[in-house]
Short mmCIF file of C-alpha atoms in Angstrom, two decimals:
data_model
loop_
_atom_site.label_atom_id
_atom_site.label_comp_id
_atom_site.label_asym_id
_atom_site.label_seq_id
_atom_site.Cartn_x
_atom_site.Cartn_y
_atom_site.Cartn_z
CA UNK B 1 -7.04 -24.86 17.48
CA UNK B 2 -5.89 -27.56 15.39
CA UNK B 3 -1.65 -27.66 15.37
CA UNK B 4 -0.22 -27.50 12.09
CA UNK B 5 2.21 -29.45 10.88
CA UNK B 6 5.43 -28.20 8.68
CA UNK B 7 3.57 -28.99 5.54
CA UNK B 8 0.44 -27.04 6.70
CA UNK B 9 2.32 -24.30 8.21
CA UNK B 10 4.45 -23.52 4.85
CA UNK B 11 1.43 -23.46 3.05
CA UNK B 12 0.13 -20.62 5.27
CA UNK B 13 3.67 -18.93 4.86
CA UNK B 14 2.82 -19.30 0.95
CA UNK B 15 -0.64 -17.98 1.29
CA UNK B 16 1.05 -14.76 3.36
CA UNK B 17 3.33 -14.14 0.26
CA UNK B 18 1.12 -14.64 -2.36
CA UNK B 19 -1.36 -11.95 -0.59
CA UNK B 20 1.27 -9.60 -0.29
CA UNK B 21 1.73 -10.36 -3.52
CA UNK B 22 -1.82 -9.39 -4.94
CA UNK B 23 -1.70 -6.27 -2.62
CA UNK B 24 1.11 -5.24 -4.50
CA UNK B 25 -0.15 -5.67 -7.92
CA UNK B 26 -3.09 -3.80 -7.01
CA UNK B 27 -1.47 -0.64 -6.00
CA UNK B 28 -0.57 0.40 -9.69
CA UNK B 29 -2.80 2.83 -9.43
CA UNK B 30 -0.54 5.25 -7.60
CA UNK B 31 2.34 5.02 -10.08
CA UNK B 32 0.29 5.69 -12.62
CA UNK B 33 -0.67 8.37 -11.16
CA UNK B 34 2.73 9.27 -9.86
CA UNK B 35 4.37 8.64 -13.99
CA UNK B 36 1.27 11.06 -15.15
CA UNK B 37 2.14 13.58 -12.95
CA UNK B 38 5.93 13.57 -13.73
CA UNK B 39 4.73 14.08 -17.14
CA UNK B 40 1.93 16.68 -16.59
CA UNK B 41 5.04 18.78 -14.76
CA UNK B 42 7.46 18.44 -17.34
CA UNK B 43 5.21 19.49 -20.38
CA UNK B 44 4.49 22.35 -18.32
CA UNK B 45 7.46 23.32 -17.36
CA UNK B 46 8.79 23.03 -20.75
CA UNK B 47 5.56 24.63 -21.96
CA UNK B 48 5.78 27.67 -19.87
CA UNK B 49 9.73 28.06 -21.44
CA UNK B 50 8.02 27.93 -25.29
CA UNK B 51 5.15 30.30 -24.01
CA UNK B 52 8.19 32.84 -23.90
CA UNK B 53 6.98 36.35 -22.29
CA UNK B 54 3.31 35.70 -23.63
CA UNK B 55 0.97 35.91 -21.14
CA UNK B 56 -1.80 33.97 -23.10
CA UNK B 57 0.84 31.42 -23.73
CA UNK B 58 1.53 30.99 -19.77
CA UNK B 59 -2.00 31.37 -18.98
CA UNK B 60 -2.98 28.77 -21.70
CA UNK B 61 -0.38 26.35 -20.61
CA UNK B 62 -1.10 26.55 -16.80
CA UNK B 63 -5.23 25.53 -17.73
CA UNK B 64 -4.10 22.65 -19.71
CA UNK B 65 -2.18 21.65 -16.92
CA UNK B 66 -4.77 21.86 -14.01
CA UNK B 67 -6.81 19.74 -16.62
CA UNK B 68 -4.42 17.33 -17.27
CA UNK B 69 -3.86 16.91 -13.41
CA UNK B 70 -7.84 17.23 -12.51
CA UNK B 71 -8.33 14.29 -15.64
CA UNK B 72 -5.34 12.52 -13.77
CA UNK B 73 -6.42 12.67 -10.36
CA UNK B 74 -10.18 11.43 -11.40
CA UNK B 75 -8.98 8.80 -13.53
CA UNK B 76 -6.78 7.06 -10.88
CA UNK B 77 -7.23 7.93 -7.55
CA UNK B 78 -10.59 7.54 -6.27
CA UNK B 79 -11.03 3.57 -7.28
CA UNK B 80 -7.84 2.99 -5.02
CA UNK B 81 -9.26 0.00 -2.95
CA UNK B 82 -5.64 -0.30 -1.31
CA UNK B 83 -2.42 1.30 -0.10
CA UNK B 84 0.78 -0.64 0.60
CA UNK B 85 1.99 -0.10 4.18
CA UNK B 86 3.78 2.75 4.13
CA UNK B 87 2.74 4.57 1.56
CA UNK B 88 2.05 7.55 3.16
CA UNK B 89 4.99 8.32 4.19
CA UNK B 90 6.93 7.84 1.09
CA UNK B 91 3.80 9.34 -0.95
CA UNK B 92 4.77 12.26 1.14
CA UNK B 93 8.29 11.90 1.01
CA UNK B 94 7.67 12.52 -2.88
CA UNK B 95 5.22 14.73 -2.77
CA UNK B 96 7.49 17.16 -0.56
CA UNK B 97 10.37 17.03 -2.72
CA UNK B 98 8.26 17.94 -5.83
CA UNK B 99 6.42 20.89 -4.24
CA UNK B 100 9.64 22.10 -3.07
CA UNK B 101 11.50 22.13 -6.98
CA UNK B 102 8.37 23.00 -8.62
CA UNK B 103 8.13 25.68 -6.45
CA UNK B 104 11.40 27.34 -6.84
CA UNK B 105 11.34 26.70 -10.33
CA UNK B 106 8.01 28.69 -10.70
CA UNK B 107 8.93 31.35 -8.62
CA UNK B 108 12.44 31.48 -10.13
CA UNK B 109 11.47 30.85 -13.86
CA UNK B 110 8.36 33.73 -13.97
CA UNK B 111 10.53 36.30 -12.02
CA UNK B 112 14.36 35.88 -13.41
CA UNK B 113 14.30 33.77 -16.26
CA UNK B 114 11.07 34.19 -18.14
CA UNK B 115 11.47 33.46 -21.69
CA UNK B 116 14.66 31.60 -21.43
CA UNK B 117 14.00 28.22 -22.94
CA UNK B 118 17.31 26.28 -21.53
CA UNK B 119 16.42 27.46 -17.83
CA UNK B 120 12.89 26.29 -18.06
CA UNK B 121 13.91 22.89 -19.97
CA UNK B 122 16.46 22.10 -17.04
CA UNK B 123 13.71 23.11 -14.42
CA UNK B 124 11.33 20.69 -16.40
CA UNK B 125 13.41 17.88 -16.02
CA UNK B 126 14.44 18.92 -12.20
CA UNK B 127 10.63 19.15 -11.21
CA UNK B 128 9.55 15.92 -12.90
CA UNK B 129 12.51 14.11 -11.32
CA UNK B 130 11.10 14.03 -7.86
CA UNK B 131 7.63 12.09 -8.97
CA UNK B 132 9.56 9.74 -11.54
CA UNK B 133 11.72 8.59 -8.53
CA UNK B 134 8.76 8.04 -7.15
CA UNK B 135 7.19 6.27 -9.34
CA UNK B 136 10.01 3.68 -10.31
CA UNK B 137 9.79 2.88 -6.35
CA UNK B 138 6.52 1.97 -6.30
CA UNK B 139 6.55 0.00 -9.13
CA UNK B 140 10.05 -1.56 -7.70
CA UNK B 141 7.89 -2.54 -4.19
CA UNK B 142 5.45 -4.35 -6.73
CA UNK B 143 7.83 -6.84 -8.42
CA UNK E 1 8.23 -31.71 33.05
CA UNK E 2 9.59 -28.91 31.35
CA UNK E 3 7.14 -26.04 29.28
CA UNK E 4 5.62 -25.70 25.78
CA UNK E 5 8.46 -26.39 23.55
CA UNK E 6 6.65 -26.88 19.96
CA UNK E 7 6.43 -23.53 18.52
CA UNK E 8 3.07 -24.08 18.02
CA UNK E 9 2.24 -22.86 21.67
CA UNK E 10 3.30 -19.43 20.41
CA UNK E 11 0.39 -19.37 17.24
CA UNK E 12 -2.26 -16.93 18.08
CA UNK E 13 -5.79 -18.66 18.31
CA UNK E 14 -7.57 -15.22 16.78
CA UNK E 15 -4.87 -15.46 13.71
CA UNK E 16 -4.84 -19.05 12.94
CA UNK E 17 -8.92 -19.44 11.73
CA UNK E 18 -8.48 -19.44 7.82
CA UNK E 19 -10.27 -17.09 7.12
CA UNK E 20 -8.84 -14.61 9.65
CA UNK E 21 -5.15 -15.36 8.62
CA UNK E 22 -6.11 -14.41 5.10
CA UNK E 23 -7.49 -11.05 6.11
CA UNK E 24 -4.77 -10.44 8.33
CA UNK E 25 -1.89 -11.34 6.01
CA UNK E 26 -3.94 -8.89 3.47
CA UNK E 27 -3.85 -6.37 5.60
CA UNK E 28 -0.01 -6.94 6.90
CA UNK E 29 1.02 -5.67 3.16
CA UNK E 30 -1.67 -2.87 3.56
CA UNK E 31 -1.65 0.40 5.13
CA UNK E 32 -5.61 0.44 4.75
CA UNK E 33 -7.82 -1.89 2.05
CA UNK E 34 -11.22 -1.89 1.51
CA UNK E 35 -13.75 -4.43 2.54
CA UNK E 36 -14.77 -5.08 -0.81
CA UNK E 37 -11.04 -5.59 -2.29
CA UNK E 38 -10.33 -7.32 0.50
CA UNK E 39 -13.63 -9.61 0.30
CA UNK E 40 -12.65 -10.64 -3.14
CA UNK E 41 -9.12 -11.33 -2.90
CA UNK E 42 -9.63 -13.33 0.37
CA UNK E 43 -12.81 -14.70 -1.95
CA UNK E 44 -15.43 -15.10 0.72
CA UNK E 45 -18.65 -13.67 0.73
CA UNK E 46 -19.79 -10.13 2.71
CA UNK E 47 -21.20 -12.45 5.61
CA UNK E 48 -18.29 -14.12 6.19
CA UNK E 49 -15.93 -11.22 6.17
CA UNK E 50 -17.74 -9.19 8.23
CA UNK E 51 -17.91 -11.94 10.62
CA UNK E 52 -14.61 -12.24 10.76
CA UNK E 53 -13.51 -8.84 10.64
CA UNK E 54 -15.88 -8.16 14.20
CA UNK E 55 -13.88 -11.05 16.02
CA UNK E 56 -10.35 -9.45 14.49
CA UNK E 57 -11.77 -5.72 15.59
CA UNK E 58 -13.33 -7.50 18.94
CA UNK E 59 -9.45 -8.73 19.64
CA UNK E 60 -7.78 -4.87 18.41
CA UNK E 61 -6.59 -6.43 15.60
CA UNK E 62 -8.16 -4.47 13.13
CA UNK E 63 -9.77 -1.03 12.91
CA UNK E 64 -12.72 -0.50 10.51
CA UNK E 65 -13.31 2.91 9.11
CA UNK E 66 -16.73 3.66 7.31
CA UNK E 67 -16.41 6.59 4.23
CA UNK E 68 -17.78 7.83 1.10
CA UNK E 69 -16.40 7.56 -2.02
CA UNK E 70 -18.75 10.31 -4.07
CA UNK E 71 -22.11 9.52 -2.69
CA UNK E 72 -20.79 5.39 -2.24
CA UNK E 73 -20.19 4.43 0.83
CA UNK E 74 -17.03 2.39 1.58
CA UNK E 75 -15.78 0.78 4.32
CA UNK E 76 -11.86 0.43 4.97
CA UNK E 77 -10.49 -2.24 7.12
CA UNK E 78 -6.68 -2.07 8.57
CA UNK E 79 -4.30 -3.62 10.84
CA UNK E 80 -3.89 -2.02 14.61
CA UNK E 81 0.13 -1.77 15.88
CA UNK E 82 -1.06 -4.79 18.47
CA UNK E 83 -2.24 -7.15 15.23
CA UNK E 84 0.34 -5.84 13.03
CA UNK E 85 2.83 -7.49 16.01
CA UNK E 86 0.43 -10.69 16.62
CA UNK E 87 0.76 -11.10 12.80
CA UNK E 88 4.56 -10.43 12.80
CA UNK E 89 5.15 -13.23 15.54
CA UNK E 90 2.31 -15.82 14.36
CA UNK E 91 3.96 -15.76 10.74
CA UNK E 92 7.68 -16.20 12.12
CA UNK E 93 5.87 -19.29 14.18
CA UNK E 94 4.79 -20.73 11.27
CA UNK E 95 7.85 -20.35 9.18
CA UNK E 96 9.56 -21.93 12.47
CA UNK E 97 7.41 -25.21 12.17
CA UNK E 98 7.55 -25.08 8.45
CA UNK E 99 11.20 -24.93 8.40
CA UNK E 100 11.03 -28.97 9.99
CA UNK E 101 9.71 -30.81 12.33
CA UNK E 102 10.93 -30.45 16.19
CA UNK E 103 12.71 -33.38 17.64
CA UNK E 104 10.75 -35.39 20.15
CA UNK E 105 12.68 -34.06 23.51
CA UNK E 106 11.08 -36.95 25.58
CA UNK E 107 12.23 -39.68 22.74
CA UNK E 108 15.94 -38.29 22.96
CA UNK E 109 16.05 -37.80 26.83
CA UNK E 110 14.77 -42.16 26.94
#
């Protein structure tokens, strides 16, 4: 093993960053995905508040929505060549907090306050909060 | 006579081959990559890599994982806990030596 000296060895130290660096820049992938998604939920949401108490209008907006998430997922996930260390944990993390607010605004919004446009709006924006946080972290871990 | 005190006693012989220290600092910033991502941004050819990446797996440095992506196969390469910690300590060698030169004990004890 040859020794290196402080010239060689800061060049390796430079050749660490700038790999970290292109690691980075190749993981926009998941905040696209990530953005899309906030998105995708908050159209809904908002949707499902303009559908009213039509049933076509809920039904309609829930297909466009499993489209728009199927198209999503296709478009960006399976070309992923790499994930930043620790991604699935805070991919999780995310992923968690969405289900959770989506979840209780679904169950709340269809059962209590179907057809009442301000409830839905506010659940929009609470359910598409989550993923945006999301997002703007991975994109933050990138710069 | 005293022991090593040049930090460079403490570089890891698997780590320091070029090549190797590319893959590895790759795969420091990665939970998992795959071989071809990794092949091009290290820029060497399949050969090479997977040359390489045996020795790195031969020293539990890396794991390799073979998949499919649709009917494509894909092979994903990532750090173990002992080469994530090799990496860790050869990398805060380096930025030891690159942060100066060590004064010649012997010279200073004349």
């Amino acid at each position: 093993m040859s020794d290196p000296d402080h010239t060689v060895a800061a060049e390796l130290v430079a050749t660490a960053d700038r790999l970290q660096l292109a690691v980075d820049a190749a993981a926009w992938r998941l905040v696209v995905w990530l953005t899309g998604m906030a998105v995708a939920t908050t159209l809904y949401l908002s949707g499902l508040g303009v559908a009213g108490h039509s049933d076509a209008g809920v039904l309609t907006m829930s297909g466009v929505f499993g489209v728009c998430v199927a198209v999503l997922c296709l478009a960006t996930l399976p070309g992923a060549a790499v994930f930043r260390t620790g991604m699935e944990r805070r991919l999780t993390r995310t992923m968690l907090g969405w289900a959770l607010v989506f979840g209780a605004a679904m169950a709340l919004g269809l059962t209590v306050f179907r057809g009442n446009l301000a409830y839905w709006l506010v659940a929009a924006l609470a359910a598409g909060l989550p993923l945006a946080i999301g997002a703007r972290a991975e994109a933050r871990l990138g710069r | 006579m005293t022991g090593p005190a040049h930090p460079r006693h403490r570089l890891d012989e698997v780590i320091h081959q070029p090549v190797r220290f590319s893959v590895v600092a790759l795969l420091a910033a990665a939970s998992e990559a795959e071989f071809g991502f990794v092949r091009d941004t290290v820029e060497v050819s399949d050969s090479v890599l997977s040359k390489q990446v045996a020795i790195l797996e031969q020293a539990g440095y890396v794991a390799v994982r073979k998949g499919y992506v649709g009917k494509r196969p894909r092979t994903w390469l990532r750090l173990t806990p002992a080469g994530r910690s090799s990496f860790a300590d050869h990398l805060g060698t380096l930025r030891d030596i690159a942060a100066g030169p060590v004064p010649d004990r012997s010279a200073a004890a004349r």
